[in-house]
PDB file of C-alpha atoms and ligand atoms in Angstrom:
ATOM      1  CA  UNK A   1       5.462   1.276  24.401  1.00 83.00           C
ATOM      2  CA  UNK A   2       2.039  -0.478  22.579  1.00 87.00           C
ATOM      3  CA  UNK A   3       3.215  -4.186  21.749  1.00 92.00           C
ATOM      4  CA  UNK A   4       4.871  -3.994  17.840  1.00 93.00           C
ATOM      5  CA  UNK A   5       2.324  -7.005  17.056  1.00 96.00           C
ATOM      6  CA  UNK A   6      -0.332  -4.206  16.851  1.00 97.00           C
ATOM      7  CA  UNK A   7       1.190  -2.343  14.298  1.00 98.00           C
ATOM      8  CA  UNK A   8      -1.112  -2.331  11.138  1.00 98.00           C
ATOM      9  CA  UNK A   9      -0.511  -1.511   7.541  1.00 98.00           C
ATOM     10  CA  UNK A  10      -2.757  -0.824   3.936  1.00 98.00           C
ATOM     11  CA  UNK A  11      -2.526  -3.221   1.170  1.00 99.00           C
ATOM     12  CA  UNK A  12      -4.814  -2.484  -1.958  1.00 99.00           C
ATOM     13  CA  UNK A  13      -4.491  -5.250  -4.641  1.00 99.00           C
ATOM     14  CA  UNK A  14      -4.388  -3.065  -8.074  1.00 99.00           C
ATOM     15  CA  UNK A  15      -6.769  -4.129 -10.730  1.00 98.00           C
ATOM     16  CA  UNK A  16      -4.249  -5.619 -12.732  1.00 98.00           C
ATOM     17  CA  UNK A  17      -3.807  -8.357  -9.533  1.00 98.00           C
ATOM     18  CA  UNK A  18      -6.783  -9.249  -9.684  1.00 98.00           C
ATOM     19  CA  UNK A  19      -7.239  -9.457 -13.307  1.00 98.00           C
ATOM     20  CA  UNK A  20      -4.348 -11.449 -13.202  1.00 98.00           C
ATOM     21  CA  UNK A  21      -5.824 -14.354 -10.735  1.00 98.00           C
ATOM     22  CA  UNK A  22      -3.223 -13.023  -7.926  1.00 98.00           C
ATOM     23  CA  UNK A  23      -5.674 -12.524  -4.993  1.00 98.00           C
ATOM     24  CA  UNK A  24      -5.010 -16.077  -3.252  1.00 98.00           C
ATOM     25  CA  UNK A  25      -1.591 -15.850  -4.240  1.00 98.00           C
ATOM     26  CA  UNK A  26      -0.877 -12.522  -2.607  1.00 98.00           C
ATOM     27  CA  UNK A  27      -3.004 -12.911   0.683  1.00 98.00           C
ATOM     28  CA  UNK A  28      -1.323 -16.157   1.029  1.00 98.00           C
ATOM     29  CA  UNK A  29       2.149 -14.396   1.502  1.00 98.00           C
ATOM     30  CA  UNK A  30       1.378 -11.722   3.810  1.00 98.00           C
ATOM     31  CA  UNK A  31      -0.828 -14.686   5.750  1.00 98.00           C
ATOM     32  CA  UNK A  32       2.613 -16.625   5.910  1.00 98.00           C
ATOM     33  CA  UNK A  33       4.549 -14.919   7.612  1.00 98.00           C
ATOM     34  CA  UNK A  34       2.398 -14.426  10.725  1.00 98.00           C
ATOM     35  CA  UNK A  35       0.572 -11.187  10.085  1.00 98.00           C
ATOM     36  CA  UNK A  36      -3.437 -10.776  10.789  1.00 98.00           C
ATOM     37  CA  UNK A  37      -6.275 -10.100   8.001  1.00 98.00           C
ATOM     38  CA  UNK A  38      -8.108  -7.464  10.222  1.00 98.00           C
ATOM     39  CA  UNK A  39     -10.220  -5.561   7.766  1.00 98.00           C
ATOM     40  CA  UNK A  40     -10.846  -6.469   3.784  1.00 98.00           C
ATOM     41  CA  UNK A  41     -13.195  -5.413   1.021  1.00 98.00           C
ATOM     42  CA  UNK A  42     -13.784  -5.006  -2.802  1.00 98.00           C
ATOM     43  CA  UNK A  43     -14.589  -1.536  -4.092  1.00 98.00           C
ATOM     44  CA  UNK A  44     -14.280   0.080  -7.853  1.00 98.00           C
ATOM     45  CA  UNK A  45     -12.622   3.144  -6.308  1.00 98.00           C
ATOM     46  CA  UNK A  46     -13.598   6.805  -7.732  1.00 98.00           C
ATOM     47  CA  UNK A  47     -10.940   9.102  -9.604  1.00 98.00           C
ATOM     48  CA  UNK A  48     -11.255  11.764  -6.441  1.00 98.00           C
ATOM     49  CA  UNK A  49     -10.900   8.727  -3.834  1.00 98.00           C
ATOM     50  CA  UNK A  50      -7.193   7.672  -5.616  1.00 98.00           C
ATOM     51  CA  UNK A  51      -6.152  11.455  -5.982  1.00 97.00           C
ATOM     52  CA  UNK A  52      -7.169  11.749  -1.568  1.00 97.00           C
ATOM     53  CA  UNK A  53      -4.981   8.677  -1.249  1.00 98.00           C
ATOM     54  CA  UNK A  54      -1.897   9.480  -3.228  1.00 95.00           C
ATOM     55  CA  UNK A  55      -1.771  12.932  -1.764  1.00 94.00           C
ATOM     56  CA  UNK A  56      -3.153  12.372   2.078  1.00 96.00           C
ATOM     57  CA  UNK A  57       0.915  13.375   2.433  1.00 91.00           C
ATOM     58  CA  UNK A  58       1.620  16.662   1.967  1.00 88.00           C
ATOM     59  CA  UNK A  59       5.213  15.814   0.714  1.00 91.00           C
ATOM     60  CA  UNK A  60       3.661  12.972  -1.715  1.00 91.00           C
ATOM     61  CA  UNK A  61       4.048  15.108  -4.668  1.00 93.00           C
ATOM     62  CA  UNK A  62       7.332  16.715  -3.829  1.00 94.00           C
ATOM     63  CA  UNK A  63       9.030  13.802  -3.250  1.00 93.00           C
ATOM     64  CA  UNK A  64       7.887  11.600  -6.004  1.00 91.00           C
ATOM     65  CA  UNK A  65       8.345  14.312  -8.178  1.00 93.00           C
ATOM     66  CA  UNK A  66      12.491  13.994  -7.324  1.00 95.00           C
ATOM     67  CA  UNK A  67      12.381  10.241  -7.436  1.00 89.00           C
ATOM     68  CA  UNK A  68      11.208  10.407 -10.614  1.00 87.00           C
ATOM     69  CA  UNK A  69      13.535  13.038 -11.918  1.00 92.00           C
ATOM     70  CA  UNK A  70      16.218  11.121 -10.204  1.00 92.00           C
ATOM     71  CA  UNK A  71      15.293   8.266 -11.970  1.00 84.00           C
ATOM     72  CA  UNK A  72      15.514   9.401 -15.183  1.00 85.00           C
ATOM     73  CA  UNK A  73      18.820  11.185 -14.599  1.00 91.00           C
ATOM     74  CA  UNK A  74      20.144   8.423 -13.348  1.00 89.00           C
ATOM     75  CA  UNK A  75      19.854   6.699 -16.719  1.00 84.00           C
ATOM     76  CA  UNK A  76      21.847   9.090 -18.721  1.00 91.00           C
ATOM     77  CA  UNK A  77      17.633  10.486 -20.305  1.00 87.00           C
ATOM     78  CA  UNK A  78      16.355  13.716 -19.535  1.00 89.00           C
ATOM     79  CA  UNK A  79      13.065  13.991 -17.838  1.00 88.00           C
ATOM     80  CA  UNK A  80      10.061  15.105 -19.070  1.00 85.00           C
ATOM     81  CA  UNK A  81       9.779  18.105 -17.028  1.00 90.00           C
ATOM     82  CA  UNK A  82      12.463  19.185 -14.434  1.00 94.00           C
ATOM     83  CA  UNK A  83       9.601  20.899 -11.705  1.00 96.00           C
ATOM     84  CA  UNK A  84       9.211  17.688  -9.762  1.00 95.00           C
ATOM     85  CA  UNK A  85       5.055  19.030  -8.901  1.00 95.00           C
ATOM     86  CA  UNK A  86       4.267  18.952 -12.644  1.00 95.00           C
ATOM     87  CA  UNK A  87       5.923  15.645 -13.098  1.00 93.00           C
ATOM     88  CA  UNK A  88       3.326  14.575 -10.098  1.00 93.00           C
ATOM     89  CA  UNK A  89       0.282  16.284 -11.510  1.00 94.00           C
ATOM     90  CA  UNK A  90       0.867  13.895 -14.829  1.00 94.00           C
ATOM     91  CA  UNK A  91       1.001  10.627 -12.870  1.00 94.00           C
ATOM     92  CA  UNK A  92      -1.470  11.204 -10.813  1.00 96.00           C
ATOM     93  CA  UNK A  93      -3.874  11.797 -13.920  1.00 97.00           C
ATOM     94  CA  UNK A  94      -2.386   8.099 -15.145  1.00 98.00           C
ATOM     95  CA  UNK A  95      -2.809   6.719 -11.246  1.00 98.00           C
ATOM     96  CA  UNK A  96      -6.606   7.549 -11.131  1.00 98.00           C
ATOM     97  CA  UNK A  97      -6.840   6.136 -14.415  1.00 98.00           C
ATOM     98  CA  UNK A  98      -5.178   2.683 -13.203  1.00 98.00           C
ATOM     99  CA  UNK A  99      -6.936   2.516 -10.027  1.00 98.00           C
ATOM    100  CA  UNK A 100     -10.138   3.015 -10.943  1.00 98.00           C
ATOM    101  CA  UNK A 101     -10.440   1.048 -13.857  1.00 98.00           C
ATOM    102  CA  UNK A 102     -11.513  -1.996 -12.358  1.00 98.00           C
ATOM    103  CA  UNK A 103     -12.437  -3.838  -8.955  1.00 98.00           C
ATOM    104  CA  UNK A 104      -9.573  -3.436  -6.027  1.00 99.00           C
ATOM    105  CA  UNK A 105      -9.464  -5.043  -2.709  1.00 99.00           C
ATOM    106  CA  UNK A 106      -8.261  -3.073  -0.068  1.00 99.00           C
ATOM    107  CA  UNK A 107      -6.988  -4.836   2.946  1.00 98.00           C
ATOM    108  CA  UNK A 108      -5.474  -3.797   6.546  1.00 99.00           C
ATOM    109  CA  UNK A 109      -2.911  -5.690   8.119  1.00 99.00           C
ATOM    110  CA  UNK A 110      -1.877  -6.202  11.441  1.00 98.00           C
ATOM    111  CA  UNK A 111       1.517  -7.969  13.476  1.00 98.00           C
ATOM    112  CA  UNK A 112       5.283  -6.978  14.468  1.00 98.00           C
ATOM    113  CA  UNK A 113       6.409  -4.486  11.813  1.00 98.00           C
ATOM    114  CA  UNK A 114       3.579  -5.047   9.162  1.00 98.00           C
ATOM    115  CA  UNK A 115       4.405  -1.845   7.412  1.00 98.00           C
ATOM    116  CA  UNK A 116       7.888  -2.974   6.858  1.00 98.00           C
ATOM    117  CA  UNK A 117       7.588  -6.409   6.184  1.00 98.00           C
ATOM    118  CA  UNK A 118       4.716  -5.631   3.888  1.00 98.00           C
ATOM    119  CA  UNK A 119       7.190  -3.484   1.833  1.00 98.00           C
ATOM    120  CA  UNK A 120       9.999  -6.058   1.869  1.00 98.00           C
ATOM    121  CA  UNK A 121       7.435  -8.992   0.878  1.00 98.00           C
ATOM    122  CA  UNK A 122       5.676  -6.625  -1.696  1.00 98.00           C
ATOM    123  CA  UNK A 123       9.131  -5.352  -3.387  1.00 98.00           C
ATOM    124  CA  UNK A 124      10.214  -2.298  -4.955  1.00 96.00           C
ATOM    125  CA  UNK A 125       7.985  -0.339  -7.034  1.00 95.00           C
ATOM    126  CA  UNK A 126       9.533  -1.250 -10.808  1.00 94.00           C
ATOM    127  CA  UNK A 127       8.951  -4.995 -11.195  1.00 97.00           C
ATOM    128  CA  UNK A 128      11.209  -5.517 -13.595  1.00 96.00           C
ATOM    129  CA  UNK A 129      13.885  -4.677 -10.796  1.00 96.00           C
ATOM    130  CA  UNK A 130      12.471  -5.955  -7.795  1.00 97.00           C
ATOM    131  CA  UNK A 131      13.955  -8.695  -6.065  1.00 98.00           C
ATOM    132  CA  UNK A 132      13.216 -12.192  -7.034  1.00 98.00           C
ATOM    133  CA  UNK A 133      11.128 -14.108  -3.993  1.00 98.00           C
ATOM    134  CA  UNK A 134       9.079 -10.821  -3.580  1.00 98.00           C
ATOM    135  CA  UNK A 135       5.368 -10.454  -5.157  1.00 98.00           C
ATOM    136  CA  UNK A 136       6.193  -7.493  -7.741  1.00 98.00           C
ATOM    137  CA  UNK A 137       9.532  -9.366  -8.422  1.00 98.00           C
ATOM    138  CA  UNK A 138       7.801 -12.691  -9.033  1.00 98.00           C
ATOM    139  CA  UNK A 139       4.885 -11.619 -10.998  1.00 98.00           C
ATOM    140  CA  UNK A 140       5.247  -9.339 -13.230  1.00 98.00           C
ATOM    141  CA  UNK A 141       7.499  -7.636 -15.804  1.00 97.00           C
ATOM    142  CA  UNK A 142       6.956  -3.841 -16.371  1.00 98.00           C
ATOM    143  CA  UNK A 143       9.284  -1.754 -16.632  1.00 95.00           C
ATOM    144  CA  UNK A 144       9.692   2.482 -16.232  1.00 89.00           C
ATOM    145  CA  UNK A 145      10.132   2.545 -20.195  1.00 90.00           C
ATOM    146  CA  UNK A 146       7.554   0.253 -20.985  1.00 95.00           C
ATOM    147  CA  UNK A 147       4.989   2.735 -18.630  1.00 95.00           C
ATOM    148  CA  UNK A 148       6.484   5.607 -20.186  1.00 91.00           C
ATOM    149  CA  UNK A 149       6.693   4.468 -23.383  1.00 93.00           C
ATOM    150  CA  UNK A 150       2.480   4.000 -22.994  1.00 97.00           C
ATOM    151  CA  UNK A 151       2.406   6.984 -21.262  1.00 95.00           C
ATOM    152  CA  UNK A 152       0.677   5.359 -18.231  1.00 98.00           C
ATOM    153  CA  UNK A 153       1.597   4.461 -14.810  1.00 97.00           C
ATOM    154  CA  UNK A 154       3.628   1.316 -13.714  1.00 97.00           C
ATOM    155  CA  UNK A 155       1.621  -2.008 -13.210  1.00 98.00           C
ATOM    156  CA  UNK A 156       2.938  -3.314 -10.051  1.00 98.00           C
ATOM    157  CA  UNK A 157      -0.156  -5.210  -8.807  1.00 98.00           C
ATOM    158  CA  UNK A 158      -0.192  -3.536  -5.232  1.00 98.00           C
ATOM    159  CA  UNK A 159      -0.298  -0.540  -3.123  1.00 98.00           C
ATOM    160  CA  UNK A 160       1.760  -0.824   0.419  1.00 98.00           C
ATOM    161  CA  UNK A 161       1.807   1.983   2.980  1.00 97.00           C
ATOM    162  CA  UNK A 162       5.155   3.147   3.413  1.00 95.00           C
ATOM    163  CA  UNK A 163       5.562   3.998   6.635  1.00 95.00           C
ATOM    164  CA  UNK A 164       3.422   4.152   9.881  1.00 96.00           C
ATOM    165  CA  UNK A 165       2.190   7.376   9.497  1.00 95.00           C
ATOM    166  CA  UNK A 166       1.199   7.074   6.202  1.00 95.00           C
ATOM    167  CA  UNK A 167      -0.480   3.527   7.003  1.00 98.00           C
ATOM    168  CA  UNK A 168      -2.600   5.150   9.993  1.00 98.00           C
ATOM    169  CA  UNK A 169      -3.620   7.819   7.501  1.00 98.00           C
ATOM    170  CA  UNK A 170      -4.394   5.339   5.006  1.00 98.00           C
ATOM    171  CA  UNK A 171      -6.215   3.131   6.861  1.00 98.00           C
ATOM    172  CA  UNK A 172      -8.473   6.100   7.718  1.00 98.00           C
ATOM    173  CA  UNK A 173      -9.341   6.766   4.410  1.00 98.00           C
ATOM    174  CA  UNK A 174     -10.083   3.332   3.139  1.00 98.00           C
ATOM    175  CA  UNK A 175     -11.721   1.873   6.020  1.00 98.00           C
ATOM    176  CA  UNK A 176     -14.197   3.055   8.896  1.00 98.00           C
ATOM    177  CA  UNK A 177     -13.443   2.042  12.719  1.00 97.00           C
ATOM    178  CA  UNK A 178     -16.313  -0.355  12.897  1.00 98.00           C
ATOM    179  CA  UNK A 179     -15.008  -2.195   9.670  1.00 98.00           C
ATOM    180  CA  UNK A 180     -11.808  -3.567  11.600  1.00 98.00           C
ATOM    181  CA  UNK A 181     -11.997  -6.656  13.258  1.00 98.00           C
ATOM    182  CA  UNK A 182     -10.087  -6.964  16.820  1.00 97.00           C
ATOM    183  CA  UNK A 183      -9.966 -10.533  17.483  1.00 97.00           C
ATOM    184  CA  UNK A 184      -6.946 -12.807  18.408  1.00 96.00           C
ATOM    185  CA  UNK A 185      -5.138 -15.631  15.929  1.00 96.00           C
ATOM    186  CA  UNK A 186      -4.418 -18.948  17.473  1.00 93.00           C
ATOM    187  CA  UNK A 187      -0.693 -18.503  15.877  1.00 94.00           C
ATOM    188  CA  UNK A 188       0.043 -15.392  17.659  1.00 95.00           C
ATOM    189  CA  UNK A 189       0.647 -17.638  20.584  1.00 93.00           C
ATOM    190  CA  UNK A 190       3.624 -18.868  18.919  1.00 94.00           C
ATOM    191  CA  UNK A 191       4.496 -15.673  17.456  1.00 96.00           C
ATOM    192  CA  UNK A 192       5.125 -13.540  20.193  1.00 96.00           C
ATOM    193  CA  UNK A 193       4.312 -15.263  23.606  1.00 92.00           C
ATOM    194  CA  UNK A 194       6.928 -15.038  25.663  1.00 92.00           C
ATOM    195  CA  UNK A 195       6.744 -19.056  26.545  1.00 92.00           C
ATOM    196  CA  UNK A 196       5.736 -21.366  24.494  1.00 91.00           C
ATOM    197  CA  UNK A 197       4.323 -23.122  27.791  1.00 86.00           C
ATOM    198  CA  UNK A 198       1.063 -24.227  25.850  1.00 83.00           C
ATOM    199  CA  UNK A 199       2.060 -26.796  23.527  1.00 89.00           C
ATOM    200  CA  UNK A 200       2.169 -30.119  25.216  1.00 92.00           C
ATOM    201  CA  UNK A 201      -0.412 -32.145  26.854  1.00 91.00           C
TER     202      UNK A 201
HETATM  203  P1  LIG B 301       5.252   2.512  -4.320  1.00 94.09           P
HETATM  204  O1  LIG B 301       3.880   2.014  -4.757  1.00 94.09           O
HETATM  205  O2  LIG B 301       6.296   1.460  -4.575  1.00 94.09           O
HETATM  206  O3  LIG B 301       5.260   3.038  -2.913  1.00 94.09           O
HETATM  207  P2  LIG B 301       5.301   5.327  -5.244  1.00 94.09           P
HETATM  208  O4  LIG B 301       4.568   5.674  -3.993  1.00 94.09           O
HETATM  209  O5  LIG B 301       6.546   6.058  -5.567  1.00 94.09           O
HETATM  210  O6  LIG B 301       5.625   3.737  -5.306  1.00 94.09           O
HETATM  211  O7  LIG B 301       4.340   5.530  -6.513  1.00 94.09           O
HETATM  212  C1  LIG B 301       2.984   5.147  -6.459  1.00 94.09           C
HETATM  213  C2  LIG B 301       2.638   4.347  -7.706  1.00 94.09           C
HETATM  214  O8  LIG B 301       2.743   5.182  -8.850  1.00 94.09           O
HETATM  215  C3  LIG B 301       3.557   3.167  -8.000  1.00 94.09           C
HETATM  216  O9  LIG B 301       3.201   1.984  -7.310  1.00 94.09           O
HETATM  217  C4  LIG B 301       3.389   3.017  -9.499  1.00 94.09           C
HETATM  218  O10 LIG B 301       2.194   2.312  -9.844  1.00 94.09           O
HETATM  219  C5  LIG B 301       3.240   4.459  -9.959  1.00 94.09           C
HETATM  220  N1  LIG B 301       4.527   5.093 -10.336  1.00 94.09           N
HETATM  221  C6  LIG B 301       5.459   5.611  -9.503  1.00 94.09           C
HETATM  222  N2  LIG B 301       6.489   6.172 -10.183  1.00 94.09           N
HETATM  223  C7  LIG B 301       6.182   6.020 -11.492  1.00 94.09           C
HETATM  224  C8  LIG B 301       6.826   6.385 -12.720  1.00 94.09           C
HETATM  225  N3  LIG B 301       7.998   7.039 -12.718  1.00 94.09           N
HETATM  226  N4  LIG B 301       6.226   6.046 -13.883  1.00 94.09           N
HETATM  227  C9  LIG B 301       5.058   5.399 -13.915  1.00 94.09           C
HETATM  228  N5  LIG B 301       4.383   5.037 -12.797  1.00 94.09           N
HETATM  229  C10 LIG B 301       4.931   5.327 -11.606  1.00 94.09           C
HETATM  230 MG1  LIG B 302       4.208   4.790  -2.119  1.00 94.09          MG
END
């Protein structure tokens, strides 16, 4: 089995992070915890570039479709539409719009688990829910009504892969080979070294 410290993971800072001065802050917590900056960059990504991201899995639509019914349901309202697909094709529209409406920064990230700890750092996808101590729960406030109420999609400051085959796919489509840096951290010594033989003189 390939080392788990090689595992790698997409992280695209929304345009509302960086509007909102949150670069340093959110690079700073995925740099905490041990995990490598191996590829970054600032783009204004194209409608047709967000639409090939949200739907590079085949079950994207299906499935968020359900959530989203599920969500709804779940709070005594009845959702807009009950075909999950057409409840997809609408956010989408609202996603492009969000995405590409200003400068993002796309970033790869690389160490023991990085998809998962991404997630767990990042928090879950309605802010005003998400835990406290995680980015979306920390910094910022919107809420499912709120988005619907504006009929546009949740501002949640950041895009996390949510699993490993979604992150290699991904990373594929926001980033060429020769655009990812292999290089070692000092740190990783202490991460994942089996002895930490190197310290004293
Ligand atoms: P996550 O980004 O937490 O993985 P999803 O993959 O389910 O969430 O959805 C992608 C993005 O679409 C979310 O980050 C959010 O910006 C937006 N979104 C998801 N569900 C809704 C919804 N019901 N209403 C408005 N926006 C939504
Ligand atoms: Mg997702």
């Amino acid at each position: 089995m390939e080392h788990p410290k090689y595992e790698r993971t997409l992280v695209v800072i929304k345009p509302d992070g960086i509007q909102r001065s949150l670069v340093g802050e959110i690079v700073g917590r995925y740099e905490k915890i041990g995990l490598k900056l191996v590829g970054i960059k600032i783009l204004v990504p194209e409608p047709a570039m967000v639409e090939a991201h949200y739907t590079l899995d085949p079950s994207w639509r299906q499935k968020t479709g359900e959530k989203t019914i599920k969500g709804y349901r779940d709070k005594g309202l009845e959702p807009p539409s009950t075909d999950p697909l057409q409840i997809t094709a609408i956010l989408l529209e609202k996603l492009k719009a969000y995405l590409s409406s200003g400068p993002v920064i796309a970033m790869v990230w690389q160490g023991a688990h990085a998809v998962e700890i991404v997630r767990k750092l990042t928090g879950g996808t309605e802010p005003r829910t998400s835990d406290v101590g995680t980015i979306r729960g920390d910094f910022v406030l919107d809420s499912y009504p709120m988005s619907d109420n504006d009929g546009r999609a949740i501002r949640n400051l950041i895009h996390a892969s949510g699993t490993v085959e979604e992150s290699e796919k991904e990373i594929a489509h926001w980033f060429s080979e020769d655009e990812l840096i292999n290089y070692r951290l000092v740190q990783e010594q202490i991460l994942y070294d089996v002895d930490l033989d190197g310290i004293l003189e």
